Short mmCIF file of C-alpha atoms in Angstrom, two decimals:
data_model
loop_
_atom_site.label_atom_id
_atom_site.label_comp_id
_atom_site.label_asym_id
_atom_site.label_seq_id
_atom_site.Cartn_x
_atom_site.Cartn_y
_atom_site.Cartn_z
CA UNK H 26 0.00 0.00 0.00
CA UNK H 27 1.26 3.31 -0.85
CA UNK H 28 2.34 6.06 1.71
CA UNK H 29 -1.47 8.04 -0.02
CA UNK H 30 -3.58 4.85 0.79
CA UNK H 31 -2.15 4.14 4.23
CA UNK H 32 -2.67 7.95 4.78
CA UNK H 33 -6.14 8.02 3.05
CA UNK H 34 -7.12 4.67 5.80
CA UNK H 35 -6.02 6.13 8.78
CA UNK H 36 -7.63 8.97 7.70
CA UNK H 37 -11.16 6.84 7.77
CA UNK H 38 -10.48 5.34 10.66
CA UNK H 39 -9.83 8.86 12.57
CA UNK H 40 -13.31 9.41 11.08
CA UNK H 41 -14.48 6.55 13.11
CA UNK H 42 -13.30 6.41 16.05
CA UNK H 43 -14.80 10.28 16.07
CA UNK H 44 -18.36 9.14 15.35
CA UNK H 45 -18.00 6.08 17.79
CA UNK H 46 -16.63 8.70 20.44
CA UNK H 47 -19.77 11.03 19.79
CA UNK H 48 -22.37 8.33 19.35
CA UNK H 49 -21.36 7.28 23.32
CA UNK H 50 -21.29 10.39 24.83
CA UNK H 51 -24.53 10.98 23.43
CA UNK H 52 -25.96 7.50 24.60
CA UNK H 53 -24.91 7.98 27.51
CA UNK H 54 -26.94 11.83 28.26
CA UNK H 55 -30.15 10.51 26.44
CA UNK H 56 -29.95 7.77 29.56
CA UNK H 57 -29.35 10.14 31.99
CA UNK H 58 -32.76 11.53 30.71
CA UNK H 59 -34.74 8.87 32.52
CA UNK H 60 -33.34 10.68 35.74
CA UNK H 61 -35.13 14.00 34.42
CA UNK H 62 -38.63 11.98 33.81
CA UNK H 63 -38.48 10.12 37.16
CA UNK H 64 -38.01 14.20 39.20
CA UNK H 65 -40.68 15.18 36.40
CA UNK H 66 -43.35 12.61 37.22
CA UNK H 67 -42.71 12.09 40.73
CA UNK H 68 -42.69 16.10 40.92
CA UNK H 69 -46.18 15.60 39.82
CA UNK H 70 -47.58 13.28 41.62
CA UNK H 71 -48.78 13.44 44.84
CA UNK H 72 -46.18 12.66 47.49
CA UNK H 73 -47.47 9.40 49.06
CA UNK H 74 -46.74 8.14 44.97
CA UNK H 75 -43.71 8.99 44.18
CA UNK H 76 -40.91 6.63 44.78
CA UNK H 77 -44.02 4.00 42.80
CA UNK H 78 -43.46 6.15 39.78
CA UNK H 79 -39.94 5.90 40.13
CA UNK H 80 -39.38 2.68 40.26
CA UNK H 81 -41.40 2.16 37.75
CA UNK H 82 -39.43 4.27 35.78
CA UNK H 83 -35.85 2.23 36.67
CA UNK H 84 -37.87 -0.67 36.26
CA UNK H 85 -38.53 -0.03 32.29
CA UNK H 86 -35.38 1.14 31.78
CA UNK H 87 -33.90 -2.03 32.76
CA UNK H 88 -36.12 -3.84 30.72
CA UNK H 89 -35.91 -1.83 27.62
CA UNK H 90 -31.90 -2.42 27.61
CA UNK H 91 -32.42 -6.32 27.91
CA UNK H 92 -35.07 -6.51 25.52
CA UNK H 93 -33.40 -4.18 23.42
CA UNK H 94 -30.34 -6.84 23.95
CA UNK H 95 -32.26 -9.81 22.77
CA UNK H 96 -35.09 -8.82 20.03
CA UNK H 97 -35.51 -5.03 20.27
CA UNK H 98 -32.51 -3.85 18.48
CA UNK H 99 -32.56 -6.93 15.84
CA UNK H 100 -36.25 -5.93 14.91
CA UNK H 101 -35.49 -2.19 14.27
CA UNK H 102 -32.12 -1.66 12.83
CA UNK H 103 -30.88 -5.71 12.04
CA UNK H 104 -28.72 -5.78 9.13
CA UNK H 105 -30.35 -7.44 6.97
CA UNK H 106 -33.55 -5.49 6.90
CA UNK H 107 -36.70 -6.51 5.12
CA UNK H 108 -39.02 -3.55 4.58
CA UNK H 109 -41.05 -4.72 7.67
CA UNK H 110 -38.75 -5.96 10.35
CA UNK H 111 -34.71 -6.51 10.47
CA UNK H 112 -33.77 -10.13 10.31
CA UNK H 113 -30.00 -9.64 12.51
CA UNK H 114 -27.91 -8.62 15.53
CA UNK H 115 -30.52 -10.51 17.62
CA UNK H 116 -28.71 -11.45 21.48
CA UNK H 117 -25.77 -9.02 20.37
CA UNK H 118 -24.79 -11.30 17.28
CA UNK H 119 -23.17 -9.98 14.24
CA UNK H 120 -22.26 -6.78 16.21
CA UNK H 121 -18.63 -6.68 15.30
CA UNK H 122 -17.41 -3.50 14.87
CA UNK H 123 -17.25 -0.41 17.65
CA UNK H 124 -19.53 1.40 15.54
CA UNK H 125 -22.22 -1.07 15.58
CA UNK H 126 -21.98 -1.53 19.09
CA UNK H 127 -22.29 2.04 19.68
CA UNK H 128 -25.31 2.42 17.92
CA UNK H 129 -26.94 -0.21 20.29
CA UNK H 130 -25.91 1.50 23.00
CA UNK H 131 -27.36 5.03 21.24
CA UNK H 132 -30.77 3.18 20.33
CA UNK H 133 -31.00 1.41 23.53
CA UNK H 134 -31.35 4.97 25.49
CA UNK H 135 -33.65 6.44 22.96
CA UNK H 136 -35.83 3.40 23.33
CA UNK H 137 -35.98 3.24 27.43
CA UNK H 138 -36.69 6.99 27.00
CA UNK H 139 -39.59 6.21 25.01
CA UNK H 140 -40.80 3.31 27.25
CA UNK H 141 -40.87 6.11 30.41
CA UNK H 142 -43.27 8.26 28.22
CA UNK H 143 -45.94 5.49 28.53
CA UNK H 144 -45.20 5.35 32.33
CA UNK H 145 -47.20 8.71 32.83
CA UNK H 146 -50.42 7.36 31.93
CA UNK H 147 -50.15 4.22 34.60
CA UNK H 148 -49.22 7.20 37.62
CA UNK H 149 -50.56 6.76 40.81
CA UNK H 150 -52.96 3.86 39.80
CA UNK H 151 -51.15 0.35 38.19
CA UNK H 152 -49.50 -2.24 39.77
CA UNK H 153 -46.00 -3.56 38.98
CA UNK H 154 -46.08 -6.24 37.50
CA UNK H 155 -49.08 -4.70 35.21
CA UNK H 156 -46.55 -2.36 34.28
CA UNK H 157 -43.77 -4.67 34.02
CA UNK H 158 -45.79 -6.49 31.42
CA UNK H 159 -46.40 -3.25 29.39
CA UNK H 160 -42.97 -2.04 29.58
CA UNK H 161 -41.94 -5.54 27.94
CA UNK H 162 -44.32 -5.61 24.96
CA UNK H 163 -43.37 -1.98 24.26
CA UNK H 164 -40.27 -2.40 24.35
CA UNK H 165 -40.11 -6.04 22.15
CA UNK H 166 -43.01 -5.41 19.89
CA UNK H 167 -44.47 -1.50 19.69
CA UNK H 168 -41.94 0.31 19.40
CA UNK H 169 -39.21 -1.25 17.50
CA UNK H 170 -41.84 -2.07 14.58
CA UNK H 171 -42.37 1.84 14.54
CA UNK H 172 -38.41 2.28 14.56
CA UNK H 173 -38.06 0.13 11.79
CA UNK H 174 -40.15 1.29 9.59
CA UNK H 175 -39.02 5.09 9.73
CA UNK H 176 -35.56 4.80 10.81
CA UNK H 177 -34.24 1.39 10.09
CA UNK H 178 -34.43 2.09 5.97
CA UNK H 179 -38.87 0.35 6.45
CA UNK H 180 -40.75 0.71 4.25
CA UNK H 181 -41.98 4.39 5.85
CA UNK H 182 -38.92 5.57 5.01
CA UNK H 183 -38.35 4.36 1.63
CA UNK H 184 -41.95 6.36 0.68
CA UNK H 185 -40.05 9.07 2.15
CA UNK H 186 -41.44 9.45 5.37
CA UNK H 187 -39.05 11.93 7.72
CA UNK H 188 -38.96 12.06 10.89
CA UNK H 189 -35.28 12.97 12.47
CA UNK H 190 -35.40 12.30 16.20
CA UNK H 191 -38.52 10.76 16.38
CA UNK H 192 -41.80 13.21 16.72
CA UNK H 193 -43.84 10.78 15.37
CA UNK H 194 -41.99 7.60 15.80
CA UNK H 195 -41.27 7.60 19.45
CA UNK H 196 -43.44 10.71 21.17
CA UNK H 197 -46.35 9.92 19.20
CA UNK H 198 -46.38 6.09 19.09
CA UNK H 199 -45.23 6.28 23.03
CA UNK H 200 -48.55 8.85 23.74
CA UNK H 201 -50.53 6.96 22.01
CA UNK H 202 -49.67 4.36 24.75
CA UNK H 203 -49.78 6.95 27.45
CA UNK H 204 -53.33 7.48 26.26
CA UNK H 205 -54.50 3.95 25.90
CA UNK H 206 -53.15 2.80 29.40
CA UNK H 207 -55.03 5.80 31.36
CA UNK H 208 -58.38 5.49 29.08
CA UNK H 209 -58.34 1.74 30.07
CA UNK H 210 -57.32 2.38 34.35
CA UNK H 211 -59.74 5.23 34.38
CA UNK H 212 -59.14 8.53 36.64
CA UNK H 213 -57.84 8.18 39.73
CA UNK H 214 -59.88 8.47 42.42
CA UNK H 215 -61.50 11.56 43.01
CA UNK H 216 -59.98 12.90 40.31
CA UNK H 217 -62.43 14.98 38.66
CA UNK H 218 -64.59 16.18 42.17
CA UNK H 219 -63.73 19.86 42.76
CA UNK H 220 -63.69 19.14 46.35
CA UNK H 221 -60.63 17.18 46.34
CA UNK H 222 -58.84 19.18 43.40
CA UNK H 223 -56.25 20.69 45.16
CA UNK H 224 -55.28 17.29 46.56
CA UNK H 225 -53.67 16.09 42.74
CA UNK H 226 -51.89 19.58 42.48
CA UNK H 227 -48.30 18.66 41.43
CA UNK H 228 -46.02 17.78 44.85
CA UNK H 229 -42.71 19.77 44.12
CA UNK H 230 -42.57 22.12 41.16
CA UNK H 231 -38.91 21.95 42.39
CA UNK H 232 -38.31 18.68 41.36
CA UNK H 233 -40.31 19.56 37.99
CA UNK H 234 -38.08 22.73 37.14
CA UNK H 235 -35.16 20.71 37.73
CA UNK H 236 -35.93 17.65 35.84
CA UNK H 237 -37.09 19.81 32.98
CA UNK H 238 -33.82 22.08 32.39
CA UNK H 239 -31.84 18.54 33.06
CA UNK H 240 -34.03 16.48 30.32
CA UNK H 241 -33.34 19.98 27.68
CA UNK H 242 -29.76 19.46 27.93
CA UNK H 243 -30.49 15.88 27.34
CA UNK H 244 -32.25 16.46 24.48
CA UNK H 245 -29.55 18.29 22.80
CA UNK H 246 -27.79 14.74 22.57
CA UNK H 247 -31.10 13.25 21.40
CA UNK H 248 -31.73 14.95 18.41
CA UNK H 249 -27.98 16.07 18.09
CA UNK H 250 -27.25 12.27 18.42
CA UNK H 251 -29.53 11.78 15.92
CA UNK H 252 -27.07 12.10 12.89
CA UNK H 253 -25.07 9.03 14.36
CA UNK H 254 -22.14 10.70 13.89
CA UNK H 255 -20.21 14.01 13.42
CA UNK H 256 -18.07 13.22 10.12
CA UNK H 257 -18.18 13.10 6.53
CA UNK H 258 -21.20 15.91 6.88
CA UNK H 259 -23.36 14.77 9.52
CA UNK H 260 -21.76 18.04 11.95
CA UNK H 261 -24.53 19.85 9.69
CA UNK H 262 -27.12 18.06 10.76
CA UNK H 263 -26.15 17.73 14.17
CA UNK H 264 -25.49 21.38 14.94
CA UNK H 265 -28.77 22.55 13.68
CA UNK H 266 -30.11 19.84 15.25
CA UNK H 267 -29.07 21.27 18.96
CA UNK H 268 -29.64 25.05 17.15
CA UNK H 269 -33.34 24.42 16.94
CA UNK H 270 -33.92 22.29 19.88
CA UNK H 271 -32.51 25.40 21.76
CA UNK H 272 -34.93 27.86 19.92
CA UNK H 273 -38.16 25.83 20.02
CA UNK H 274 -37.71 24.91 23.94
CA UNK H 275 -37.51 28.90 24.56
CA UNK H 276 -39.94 29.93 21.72
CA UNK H 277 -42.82 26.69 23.21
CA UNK H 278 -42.23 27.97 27.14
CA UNK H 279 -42.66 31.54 26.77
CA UNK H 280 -46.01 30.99 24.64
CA UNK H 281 -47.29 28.67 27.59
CA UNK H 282 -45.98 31.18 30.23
CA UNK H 283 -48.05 34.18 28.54
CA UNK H 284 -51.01 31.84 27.53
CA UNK H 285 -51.42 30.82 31.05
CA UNK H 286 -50.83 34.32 32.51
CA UNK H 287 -53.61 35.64 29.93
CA UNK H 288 -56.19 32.57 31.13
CA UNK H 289 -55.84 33.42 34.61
CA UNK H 290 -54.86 37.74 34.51
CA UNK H 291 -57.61 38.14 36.89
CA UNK H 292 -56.44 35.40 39.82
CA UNK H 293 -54.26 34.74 42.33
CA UNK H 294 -52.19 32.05 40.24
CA UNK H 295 -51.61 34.05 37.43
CA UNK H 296 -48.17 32.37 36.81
CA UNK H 297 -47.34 28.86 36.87
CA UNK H 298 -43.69 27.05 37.31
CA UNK H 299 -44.99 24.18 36.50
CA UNK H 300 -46.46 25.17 32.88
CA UNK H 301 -43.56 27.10 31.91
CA UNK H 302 -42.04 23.67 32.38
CA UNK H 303 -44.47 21.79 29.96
CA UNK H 304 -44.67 24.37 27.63
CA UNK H 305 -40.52 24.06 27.34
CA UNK H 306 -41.37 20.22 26.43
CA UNK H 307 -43.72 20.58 23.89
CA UNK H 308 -41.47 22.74 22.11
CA UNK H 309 -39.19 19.98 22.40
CA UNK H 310 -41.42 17.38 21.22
CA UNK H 311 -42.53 19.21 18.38
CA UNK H 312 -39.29 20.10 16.99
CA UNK H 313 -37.66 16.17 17.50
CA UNK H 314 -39.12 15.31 14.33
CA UNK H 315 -37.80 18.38 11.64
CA UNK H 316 -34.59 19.32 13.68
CA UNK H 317 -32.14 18.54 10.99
CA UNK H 318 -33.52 20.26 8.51
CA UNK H 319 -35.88 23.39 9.29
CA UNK H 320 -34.30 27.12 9.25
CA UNK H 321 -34.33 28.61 13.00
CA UNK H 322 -37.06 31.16 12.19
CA UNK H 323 -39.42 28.18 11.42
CA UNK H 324 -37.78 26.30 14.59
CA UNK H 325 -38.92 29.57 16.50
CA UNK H 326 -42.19 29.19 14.93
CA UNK H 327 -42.60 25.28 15.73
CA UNK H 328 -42.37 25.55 19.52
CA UNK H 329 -44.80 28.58 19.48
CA UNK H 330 -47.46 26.02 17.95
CA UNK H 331 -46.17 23.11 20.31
CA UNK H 332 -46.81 25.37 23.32
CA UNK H 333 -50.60 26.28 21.41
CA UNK H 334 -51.08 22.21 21.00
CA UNK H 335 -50.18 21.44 24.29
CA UNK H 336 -52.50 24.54 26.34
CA UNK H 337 -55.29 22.98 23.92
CA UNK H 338 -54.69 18.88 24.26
CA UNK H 339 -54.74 19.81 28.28
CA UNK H 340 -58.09 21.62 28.25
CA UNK H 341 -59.74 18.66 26.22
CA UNK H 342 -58.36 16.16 28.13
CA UNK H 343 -59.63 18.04 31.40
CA UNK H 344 -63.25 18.74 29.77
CA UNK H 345 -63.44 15.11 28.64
CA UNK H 346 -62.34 13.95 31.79
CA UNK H 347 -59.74 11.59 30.96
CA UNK H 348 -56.82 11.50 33.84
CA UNK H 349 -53.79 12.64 32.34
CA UNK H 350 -51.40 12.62 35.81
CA UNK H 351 -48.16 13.74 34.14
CA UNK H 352 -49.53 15.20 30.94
CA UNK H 353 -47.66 12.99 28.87
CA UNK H 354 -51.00 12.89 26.45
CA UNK H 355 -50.73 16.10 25.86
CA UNK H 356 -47.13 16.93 25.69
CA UNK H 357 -46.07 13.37 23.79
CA UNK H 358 -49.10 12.51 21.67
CA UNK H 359 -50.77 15.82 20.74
CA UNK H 360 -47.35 17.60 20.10
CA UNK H 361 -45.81 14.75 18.99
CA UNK H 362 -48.15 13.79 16.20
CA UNK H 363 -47.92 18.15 15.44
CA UNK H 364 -43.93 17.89 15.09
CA UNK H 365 -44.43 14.97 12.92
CA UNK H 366 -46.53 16.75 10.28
CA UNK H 367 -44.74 20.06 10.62
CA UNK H 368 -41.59 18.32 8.77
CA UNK H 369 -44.26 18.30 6.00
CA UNK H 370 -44.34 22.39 6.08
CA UNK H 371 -41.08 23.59 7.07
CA UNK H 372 -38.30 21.23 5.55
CA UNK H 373 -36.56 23.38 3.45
CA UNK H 374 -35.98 20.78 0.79
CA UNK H 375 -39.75 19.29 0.68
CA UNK H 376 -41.95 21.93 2.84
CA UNK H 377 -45.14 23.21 1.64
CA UNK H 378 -43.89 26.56 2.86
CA UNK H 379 -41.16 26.44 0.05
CA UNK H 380 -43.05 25.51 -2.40
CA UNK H 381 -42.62 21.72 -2.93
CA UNK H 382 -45.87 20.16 -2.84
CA UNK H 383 -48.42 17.92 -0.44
CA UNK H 384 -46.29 14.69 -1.04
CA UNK H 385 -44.52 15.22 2.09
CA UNK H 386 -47.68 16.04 3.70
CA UNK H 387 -49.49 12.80 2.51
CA UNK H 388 -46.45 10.84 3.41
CA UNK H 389 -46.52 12.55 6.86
CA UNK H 390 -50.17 11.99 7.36
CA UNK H 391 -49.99 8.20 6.40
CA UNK H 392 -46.82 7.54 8.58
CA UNK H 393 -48.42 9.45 11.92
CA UNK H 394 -51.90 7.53 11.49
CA UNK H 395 -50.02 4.38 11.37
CA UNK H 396 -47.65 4.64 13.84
CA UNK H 397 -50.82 6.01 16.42
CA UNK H 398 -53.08 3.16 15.07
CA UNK H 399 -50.16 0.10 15.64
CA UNK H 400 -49.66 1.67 19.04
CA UNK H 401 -53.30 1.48 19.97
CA UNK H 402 -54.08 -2.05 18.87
CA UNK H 403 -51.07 -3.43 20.42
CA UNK H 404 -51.72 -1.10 23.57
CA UNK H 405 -55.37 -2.51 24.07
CA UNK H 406 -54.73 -5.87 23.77
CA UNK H 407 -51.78 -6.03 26.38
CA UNK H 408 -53.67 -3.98 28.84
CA UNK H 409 -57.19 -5.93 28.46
CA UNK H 410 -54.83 -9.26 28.94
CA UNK H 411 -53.59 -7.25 32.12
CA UNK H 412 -56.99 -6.69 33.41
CA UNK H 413 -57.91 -10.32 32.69
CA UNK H 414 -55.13 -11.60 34.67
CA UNK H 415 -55.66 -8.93 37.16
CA UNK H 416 -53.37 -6.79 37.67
CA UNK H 417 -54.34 -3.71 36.10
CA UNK H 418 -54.98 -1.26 38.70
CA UNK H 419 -54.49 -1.24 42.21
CA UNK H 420 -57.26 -1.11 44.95
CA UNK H 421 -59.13 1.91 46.14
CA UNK H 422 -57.82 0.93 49.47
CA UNK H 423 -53.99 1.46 48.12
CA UNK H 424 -54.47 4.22 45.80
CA UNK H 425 -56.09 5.77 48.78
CA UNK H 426 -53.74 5.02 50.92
CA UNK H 427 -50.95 5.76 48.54
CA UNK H 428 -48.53 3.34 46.57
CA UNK H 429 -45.33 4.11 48.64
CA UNK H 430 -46.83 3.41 52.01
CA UNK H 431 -49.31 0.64 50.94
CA UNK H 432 -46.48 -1.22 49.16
CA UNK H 433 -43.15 0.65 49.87
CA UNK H 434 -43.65 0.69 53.80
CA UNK H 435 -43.12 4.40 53.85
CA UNK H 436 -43.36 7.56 51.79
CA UNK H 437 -39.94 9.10 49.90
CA UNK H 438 -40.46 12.01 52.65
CA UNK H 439 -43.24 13.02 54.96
CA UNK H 440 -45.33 16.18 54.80
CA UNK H 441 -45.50 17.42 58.65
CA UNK H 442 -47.28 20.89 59.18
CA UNK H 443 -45.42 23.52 61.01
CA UNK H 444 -47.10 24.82 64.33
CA UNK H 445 -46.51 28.08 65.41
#
């Protein structure tokens, strides 16, 4: 080999070993998101629930990373992919080269993060091993299909479907889920009797503030990480990527933070922590889908409308009555499904906005509705086997009581009231 080709090889391995270096620094801060979700739900839960959330939470991670081990990963990215499911890499084999094995590692995270999304529709009201059963099917069956077919080069993706981080494929598919699991427990009790409202007001807004900032910088890395690597081009991708995940976090708070002050100008609660905080996510959610490719003006203008989605998915949920403890409904599903079919608008290679015609739209369209109605189906046969079996929802008596004491022993702290 000449002194060029050695030179010209060493060259592409440099290359490598960069991508492989940024693919697990990214894997590992898109796990370090399920700490943000675990202060974000158990923030809004009612204290006597939280360390059940919680440990529901590090349950489903753990499960997601050994499903993801054994079937998971082989169904959504296997080498040799059919159009519906991959065919390889099942139980780790075939994985031999770094980069491969840093792409598990990468797709592993982003798939326990979307197993905790479903988590916020079972709050305060499902048993373990209920949820335990859930977090397995998701994680084998649900959502790897959905990964395959628009990331893993399915047949989504060959019609052209895009979705860059996953509005559609993991928010979407994983609200969907959210949805399903709290239509099918019902409200918790008491939920909707304005006598005991102030007794499902969020626990620490502390712990919410906190976990939100903590899961923004996370999501940097999970739409940054997103390009699988930083060479041969893909620093484009990436950098925009984090450029508009900063803009429509900002852009989707401060249109919650004025919406809400507006709604309630008159009243003592005029301001909310809390949905400044959930406003900052739906941004987030909304913009996972066209990071890569939408200018920062229309980024700006994407968390503005995931802030809008998310005030309005709330209110319905609320007048409709259906318990949404941790809004995960209406921050993953509604503004999920939004981010999906905003690619379809503001891509600046296929958006209606420059011009290009309603394919992308229809493609859009066709890949949300199918993503929504796989999650469903799957979703209502699990949890009516779950119910059958019984062990879909706790008793009155413990729910009452509260998960942590009625199956923990004790509560994660106790609320004592000062005396003068």
């Amino acid at each position: 080999m000449t002194d060029l080709g050695i030179a010209i090889e060493r060259m592409e391995q440099l290359k490598e070993s960069i991508d492989i270096g940024y693919l697990c620094i990214c894997a590992a801060f898109v796990l370090l998101m399920q700490v943000g979700f675990a202060f974000l739900e158990g923030g809004c839960l009612r204290y006597k629930d939280m360390q059940s959330i919680m440990l529901k939470i590090f349950m489903n991670t753990c499960v997601t990373v050994v499903i993801w081990w054994l079937v998971g990963y082989g169904i959504a990215f296997g080498n040799d992919s059919k159009e519906f499911v991959g065919s390889s890499v099942y139980i780790g084999f075939d994985m031999k080269n770094s980069k491969h094995l840093a792409e598990f590692a990468f797709q592993t995270a982003v798939a326990s993060a979307a197993t905790s999304i479903v988590s916020g529709g079972a709050a305060g009201r499902m048993t373990y091993i209920g949820y335990f059963i859930l977090s397995v099917v998701f994680s084998s069956v649900i959502y790897p299909f959905c990964a395959h077919w628009g990331f893993g080069n399915g047949w989504l993706m060959k019609l052209g479907y895009h979705d860059y981080a996953g509005s559609g494929t993991i928010h979407a598919s994983a609200g969907m889920g959210a949805l399903m699991t709290t239509m099918l427990l019902k409200p918790r009790n008491q939920r909707f009797n304005p006598k005991y409202s102030e007794h499902f007001e969020p626990n620490n807004p502390i712990y919410i503030t906190l976990a939100c900032l903590s899961l923004w910088v996370c999501w940097c890395f999970f739409n940054g990480g997103s390009s699988l690597g930083i060479a041969n081009g893909a620093s484009v991708f990436m950098s925009r990527a984090i450029m508009n995940t900063f803009i429509a976090g900002a852009s989707g708070a401060l249109t919650v933070f004025f919406i809400f002050y507006l709604m309630n100008i008159d009243q003592g609660n005029k301001y909310s922590l809390v949905m400044i905080c959930n406003g900052n996510l739906a941004g987030l959610v909304a913009i996972t889908g066209p990071c890569d490719n939408v200018d920062a003006w229309a980024a700006f203008v994407i968390g503005i409308l995931g802030g809008m989605m998310m005030v309005f998915a709330n209110r319905v949920l609320f007048n409709l009555q259906i318990d949404d403890p941790v809004d995960a409904i209406s921050i993953h599903f509604a503004c999920g499904m939004l981010g999906a079919n905003l690619v379809s608008w503001f891509d600046m290679d296929t958006g209606i906005v420059y011009g290009k015609g309603g394919y992308q739209f229809a493609v859009q369209m066709l890949g949300s509705f199918i993503y929504i109605g796989w999650s469903a189906i799957i979703h209502l046969i699990t949890l009516l086997f779950i119910e059958k079996i019984g062990y879909l929802r706790v008793s009155i008596e413990e729910e009452h009581e509260g998960l942590d004491p009625a199956t923990m022993g004790c509560c994660a702290y106790e609320m004592v009231e000062l005396q003068q």
